[in-house]
Short mmCIF file of C-alpha atoms in Angstrom, two decimals:
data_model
loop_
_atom_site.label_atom_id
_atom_site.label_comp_id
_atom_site.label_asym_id
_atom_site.label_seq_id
_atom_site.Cartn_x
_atom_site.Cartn_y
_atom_site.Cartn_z
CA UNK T 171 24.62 -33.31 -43.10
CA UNK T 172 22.18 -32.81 -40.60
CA UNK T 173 19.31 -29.51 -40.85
CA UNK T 174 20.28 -27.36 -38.19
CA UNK T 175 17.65 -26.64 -35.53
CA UNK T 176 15.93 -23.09 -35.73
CA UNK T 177 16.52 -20.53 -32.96
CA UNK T 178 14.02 -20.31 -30.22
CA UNK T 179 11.99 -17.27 -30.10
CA UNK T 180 13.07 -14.15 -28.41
CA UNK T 181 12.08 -14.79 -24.21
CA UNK T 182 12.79 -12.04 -21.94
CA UNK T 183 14.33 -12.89 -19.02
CA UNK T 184 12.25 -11.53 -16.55
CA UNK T 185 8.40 -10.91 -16.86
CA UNK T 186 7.54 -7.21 -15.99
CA UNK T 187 5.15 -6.57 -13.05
CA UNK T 188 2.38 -4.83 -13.07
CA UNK T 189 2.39 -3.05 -9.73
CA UNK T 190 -0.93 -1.20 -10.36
CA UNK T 191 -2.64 -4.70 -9.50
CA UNK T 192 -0.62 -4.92 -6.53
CA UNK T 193 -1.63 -1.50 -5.55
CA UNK T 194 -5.17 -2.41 -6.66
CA UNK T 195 -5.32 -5.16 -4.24
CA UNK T 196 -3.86 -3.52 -1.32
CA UNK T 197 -6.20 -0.43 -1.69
CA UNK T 198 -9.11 -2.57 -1.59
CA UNK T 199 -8.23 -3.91 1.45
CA UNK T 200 -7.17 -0.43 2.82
CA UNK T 201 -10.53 0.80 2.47
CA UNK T 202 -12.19 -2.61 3.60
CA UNK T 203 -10.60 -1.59 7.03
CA UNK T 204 -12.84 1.08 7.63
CA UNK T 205 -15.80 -0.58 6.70
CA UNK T 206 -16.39 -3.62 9.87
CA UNK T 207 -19.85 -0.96 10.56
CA UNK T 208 -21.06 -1.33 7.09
CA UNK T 209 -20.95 -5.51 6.86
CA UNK T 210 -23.59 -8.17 8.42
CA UNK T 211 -20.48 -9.09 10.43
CA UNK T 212 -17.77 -6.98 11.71
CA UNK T 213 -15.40 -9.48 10.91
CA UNK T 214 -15.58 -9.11 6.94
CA UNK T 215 -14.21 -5.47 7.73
CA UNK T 216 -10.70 -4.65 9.36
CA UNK T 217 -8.31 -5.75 6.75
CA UNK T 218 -5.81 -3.10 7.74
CA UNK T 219 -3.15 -4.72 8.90
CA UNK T 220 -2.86 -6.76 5.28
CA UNK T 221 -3.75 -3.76 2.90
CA UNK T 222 -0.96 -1.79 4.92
CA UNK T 223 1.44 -4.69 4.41
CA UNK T 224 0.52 -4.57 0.73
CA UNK T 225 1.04 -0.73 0.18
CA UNK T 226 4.65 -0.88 1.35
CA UNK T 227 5.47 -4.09 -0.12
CA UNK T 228 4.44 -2.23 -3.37
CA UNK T 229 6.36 1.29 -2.08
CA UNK T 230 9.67 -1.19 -2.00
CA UNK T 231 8.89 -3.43 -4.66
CA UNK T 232 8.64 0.26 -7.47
CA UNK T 233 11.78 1.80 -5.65
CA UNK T 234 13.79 -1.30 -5.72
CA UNK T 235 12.52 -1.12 -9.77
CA UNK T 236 13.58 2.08 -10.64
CA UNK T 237 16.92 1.49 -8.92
CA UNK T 238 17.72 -1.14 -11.20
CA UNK T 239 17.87 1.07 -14.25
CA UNK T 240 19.21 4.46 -12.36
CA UNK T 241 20.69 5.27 -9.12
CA UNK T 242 19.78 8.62 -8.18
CA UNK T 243 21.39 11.03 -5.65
CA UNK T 244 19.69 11.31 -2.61
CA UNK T 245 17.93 14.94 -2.97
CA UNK T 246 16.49 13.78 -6.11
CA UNK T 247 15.47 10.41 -5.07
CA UNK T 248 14.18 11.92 -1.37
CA UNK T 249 12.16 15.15 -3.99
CA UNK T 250 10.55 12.34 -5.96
CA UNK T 251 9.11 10.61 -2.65
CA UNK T 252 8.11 13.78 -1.47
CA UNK T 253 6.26 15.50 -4.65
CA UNK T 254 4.51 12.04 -4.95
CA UNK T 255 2.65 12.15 -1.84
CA UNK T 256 2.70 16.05 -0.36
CA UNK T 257 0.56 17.55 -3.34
CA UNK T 258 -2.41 14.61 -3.24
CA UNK T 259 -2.20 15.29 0.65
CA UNK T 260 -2.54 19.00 0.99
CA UNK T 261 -5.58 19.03 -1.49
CA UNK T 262 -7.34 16.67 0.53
CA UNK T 263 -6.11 17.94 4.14
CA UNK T 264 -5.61 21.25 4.05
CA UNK T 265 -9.05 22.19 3.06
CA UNK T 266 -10.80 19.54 4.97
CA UNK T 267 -8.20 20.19 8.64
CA UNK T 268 -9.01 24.01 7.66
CA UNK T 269 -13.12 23.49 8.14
CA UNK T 270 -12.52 21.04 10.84
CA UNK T 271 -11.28 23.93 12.90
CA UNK T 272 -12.96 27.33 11.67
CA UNK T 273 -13.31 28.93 13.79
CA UNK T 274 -11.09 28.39 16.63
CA UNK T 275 -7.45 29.16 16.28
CA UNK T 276 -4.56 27.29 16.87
CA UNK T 277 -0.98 27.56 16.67
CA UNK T 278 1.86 27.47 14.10
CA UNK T 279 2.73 24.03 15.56
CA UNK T 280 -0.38 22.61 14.63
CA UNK T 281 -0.26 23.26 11.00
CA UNK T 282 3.00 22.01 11.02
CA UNK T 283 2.75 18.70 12.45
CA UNK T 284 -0.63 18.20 10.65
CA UNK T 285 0.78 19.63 7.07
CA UNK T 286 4.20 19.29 7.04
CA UNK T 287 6.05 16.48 9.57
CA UNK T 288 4.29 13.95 10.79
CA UNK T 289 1.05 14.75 9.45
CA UNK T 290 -2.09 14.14 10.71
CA UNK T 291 -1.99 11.10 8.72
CA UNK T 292 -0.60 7.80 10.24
CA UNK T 293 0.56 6.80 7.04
CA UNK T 294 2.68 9.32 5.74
CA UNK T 295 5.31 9.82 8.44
CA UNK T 296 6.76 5.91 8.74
CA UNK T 297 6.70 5.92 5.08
CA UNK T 298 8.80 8.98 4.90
CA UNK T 299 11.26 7.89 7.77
CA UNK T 300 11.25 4.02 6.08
CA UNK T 301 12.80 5.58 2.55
CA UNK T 302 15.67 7.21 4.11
CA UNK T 303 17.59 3.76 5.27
CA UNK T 304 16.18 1.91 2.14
CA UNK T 305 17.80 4.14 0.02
CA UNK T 306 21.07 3.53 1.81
CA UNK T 307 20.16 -0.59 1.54
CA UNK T 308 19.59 0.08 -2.17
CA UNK T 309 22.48 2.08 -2.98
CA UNK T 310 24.95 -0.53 -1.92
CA UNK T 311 23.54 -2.78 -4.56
CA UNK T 312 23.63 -5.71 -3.14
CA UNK T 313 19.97 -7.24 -2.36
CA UNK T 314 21.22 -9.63 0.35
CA UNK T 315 21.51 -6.91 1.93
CA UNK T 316 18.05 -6.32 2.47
CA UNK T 317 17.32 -9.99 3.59
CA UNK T 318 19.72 -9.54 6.26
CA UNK T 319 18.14 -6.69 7.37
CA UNK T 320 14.73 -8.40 7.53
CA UNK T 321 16.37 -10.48 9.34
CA UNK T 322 18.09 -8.08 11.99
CA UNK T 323 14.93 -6.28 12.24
CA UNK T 324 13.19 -9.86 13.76
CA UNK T 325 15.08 -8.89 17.10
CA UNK T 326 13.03 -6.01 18.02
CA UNK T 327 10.10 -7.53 17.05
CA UNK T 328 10.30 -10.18 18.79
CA UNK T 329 11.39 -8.12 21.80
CA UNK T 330 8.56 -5.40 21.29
CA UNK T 331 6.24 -8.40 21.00
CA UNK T 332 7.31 -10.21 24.26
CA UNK T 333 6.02 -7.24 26.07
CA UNK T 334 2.78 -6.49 23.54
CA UNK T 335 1.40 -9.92 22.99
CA UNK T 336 -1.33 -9.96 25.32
CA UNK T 337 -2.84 -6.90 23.22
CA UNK T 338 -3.47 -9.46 20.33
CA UNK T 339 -4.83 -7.08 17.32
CA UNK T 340 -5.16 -4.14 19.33
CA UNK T 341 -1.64 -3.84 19.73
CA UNK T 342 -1.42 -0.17 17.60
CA UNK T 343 -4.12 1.20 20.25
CA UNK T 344 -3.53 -0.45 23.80
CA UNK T 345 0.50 -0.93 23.29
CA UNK T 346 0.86 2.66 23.21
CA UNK T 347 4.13 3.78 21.51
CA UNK T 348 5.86 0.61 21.49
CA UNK T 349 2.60 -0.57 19.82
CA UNK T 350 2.72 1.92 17.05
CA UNK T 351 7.09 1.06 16.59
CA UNK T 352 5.81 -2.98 16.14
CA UNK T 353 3.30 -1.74 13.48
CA UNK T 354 5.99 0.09 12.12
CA UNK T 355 8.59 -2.23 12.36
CA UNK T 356 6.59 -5.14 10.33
CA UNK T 357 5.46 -2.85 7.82
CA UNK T 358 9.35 -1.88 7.08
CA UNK T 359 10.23 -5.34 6.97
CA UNK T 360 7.29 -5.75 3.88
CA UNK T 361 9.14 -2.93 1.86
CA UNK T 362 12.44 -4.01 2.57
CA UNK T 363 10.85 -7.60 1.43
CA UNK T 364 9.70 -6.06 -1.68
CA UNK T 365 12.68 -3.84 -2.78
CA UNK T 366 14.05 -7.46 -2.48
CA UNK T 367 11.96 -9.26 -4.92
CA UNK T 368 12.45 -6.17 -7.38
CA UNK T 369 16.13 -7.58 -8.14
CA UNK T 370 14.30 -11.33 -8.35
CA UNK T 371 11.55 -11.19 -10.79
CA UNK T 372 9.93 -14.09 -11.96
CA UNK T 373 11.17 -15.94 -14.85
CA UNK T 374 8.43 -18.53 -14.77
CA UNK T 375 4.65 -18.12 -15.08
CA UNK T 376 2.55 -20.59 -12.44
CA UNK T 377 -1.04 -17.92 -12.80
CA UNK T 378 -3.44 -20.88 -12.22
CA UNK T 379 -1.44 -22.29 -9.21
CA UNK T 380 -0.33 -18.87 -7.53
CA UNK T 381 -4.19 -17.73 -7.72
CA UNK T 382 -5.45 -20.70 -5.99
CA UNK T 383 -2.98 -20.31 -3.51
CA UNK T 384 -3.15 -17.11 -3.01
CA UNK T 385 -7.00 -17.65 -2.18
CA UNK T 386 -6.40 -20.46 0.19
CA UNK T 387 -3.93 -18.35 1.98
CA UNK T 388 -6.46 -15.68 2.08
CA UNK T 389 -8.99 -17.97 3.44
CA UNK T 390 -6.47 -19.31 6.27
CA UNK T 391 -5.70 -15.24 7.00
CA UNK T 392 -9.51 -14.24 7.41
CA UNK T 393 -10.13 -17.45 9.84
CA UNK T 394 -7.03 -17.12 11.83
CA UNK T 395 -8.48 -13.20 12.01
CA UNK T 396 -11.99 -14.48 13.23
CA UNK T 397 -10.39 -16.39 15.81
CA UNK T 398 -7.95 -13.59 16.64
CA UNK T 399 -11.00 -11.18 16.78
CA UNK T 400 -12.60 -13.39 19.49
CA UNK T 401 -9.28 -12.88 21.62
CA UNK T 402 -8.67 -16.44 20.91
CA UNK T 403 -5.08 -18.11 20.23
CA UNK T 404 -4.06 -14.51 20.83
CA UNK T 405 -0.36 -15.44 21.34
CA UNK T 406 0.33 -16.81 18.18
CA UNK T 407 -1.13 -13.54 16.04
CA UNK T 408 2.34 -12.86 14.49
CA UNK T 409 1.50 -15.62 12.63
CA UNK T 410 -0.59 -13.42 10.45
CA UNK T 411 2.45 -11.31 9.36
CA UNK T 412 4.24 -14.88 8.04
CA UNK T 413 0.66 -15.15 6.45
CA UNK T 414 1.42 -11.29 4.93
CA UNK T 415 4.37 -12.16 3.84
CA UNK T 416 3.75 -15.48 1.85
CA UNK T 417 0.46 -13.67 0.20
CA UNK T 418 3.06 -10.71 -1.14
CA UNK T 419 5.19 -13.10 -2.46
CA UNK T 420 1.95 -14.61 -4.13
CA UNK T 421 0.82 -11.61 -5.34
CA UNK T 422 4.08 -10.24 -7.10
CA UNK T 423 4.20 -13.57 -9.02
CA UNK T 424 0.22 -12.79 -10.15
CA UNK T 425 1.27 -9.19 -11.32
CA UNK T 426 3.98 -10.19 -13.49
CA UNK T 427 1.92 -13.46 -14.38
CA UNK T 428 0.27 -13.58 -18.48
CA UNK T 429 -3.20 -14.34 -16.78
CA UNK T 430 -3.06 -10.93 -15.70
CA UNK T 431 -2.31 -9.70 -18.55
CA UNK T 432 -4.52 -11.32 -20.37
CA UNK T 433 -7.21 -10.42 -18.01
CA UNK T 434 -6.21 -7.02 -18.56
CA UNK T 435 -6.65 -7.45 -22.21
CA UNK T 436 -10.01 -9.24 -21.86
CA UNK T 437 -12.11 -7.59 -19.45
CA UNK T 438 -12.95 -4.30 -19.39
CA UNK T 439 -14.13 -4.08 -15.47
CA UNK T 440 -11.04 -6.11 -14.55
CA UNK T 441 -8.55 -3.33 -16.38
CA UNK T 442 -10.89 -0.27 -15.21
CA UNK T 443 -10.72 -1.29 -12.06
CA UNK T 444 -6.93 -2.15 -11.71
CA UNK T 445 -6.08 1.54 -13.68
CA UNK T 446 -8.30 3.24 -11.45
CA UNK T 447 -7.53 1.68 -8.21
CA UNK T 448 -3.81 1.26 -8.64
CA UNK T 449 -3.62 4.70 -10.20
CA UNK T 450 -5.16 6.62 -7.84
CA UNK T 451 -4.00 4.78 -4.70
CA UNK T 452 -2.46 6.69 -2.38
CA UNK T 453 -5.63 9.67 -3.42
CA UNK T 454 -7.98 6.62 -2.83
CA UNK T 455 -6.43 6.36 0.95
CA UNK T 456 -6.67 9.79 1.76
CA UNK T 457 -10.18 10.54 0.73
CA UNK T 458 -11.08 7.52 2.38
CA UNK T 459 -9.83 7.94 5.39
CA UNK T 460 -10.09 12.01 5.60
CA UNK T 461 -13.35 12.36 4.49
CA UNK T 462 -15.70 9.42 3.96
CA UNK T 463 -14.51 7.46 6.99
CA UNK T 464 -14.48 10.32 9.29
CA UNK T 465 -17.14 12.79 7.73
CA UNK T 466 -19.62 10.70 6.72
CA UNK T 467 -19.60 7.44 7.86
CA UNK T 468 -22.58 8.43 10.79
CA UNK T 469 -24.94 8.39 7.69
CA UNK T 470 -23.03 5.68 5.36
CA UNK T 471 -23.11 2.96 8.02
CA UNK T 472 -26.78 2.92 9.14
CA UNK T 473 -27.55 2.08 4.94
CA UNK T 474 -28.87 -1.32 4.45
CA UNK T 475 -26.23 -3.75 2.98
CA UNK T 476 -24.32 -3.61 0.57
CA UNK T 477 -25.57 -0.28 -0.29
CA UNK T 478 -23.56 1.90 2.38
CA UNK T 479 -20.22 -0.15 0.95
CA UNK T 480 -21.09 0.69 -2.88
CA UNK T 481 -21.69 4.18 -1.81
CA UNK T 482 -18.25 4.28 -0.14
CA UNK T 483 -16.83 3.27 -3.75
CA UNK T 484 -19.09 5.10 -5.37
CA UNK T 485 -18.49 8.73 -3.58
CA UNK T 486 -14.20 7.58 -3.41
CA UNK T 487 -13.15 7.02 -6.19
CA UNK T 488 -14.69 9.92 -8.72
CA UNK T 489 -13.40 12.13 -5.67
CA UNK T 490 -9.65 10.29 -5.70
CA UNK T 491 -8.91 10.23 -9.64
CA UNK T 492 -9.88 14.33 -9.48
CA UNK T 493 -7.34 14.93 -6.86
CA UNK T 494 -4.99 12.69 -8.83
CA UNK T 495 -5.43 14.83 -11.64
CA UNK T 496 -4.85 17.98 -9.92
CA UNK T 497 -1.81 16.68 -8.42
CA UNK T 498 -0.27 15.21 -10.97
CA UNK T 499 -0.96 18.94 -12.78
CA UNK T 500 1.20 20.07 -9.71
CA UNK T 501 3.93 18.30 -10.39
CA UNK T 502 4.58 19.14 -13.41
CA UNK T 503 4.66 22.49 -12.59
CA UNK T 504 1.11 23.48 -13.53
CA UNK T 505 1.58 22.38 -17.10
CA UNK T 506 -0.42 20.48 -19.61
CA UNK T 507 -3.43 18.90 -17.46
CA UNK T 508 -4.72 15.97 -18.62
CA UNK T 509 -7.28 13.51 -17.70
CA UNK T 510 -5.74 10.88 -18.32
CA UNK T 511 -3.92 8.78 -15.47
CA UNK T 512 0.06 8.86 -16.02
CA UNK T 513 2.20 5.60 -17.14
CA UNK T 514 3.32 5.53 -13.40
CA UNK T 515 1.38 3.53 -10.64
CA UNK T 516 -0.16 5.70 -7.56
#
């Protein structure tokens, strides 16, 4: 008789992702895109186009999530989108618009397209328009799907960008509309990308190797930048969105890695900052870009460095969690406020 062997332990099949960290990272970046006046070189500043990439990856990545454990009609999955984002940008906009233009009047048009549809905010009308067909991907359930439509969506692009390439980075301001529909276009692909990846999670851990690569890619995005920022090699900058893409990938497989986790566990700066950050995300973008960016970046800037950045931070994010806070009040219907951030990423 031989002693039988005893049973592995219990492995789950898939390693969760935090999506806060993703947030985290892509927020930091967001705000970095504001801030070229504030470094010793402009360069260091302008990380928009990645921190953009990075938010919808993330928007895709949590909806493809959820859809795993419930399909939800469309009203109620369409409701959610909207009761996310409408509250935290009324509290900052409507107050802030409001003082912009006392006294002069303006029509009923303006408050609608500022408040309502498609904002004064860049951000919040693609994202809206971008859930409607990936709920109609997702609900097929079938993920190839998606590629395929990353895929299709390379067409345009490349047509858009036959006619836009001598722009370079300033496509979104000198292309005009069709600039804007590229931006738009790439940044659909990213979410499609990561409602992909939430029906492929990792099953193996790689931390150690994913960081380092991760920073070398980041390194090869910030020179290709410089050189892009010069006007040079100006031809080949859709190689930065290949770039995007890979560092994504990267950082989904760093969210759901244990050295995360553990560095969660272990430092205290590390996990306040992810919480924060990733929890108050989308409030993080539109204080940032509503009121310190445009209201007070006159005085900010001309601070000696690095204290004009710190202040950014400093000024941000109190000013972000509050609004989070009250928002997250709203949604529930103006019951049981609490200051404590919710189980859900921002």
């Amino acid at each position: 008789m031989t002693a039988s062997t005893p049973p592995e332990p219990d492995r789950p099949e898939r390693l969760p992702v935090n999506t806060r960290f993703i947030l985290c990272v892509g927020m930091i970046f967001v705000v970095n895109s504001h801030l070229k006046d504030y470094w010793p070189h402009p360069a260091f500043g302008g990380d928009g186009l990645l921190g953009y990439a990075i938010f919808f990856f993330a928007a895709g990545l949590g909806i493809g999530m959820s859809f795993r454990h419930k399909v939800r009609s469309f009203p109620d999955y369409y409701w959610r989108r909207f009761i996310r984002i409408y509250p935290s940008l009324w509290l900052v906009m409507i107050p802030v618009t409001l003082i912009d233009w006392y006294p002069a009047p303006h029509p009923v048009s303006d408050y609608f397209d500022n408040f309502v549809y498609p904002t004064k905010n860049t951000f919040v009308a693609p994202l809206m328009l971008d859930y409607i067909p990936l709920y109609l991907l997702l609900l097929a359930r079938k993920p190839s799907w998606l590629l395929w439509s990353i895929a299709a969506l390379c067409i345009p692009f490349a047509i858009l960008w036959s006619q836009l390439w001598q722009f370079g980075k300033d496509i979104p301001e000198a292309g005009g509309t069709m600039g804007v529909i590229l931006w738009r276009v790439a940044n659909f692909q990213m979410m499609l990308l990561g409602a992909w990846f939430a029906f492929h999670l990792p099953s193996r851990d790689a931390f150690r190797r994913d960081l380092i690569l991760s920073l070398v890619l980041l390194a090869a995005y910030v020179v290709l930048k410089m050189g892009f920022s010069r006007d040079a090699l100006r031809g080949l900058f859709p190689l930065l969105f290949a770039v995007i893409g890979v560092q994504c990938w990267l950082l989904f497989r760093l969210a759901a890695s244990l050295g995360v986790e553990r560095l969660m566990n272990r430092s205290f700066l590390f996990r306040w900052a992810v919480l924060l950050i990733g929890g108050c995300s989308l409030e993080l973008y539109f204080i940032h870009n509503e009121l310190v960016v445009v209201h007070w970046s006159s005085f900010l800037a001309r601070l000696p460095f690095p204290v004009g950045i710190l202040l950014v931070w400093a000024i941000s994010l109190p000013l972000s969690y509050f609004v989070e806070r009250v928002a997250s009040w709203i949604r529930s219907g103006c019951r049981n406020f609490s200051w404590k951030l919710g189980v859900e990423p921002g």
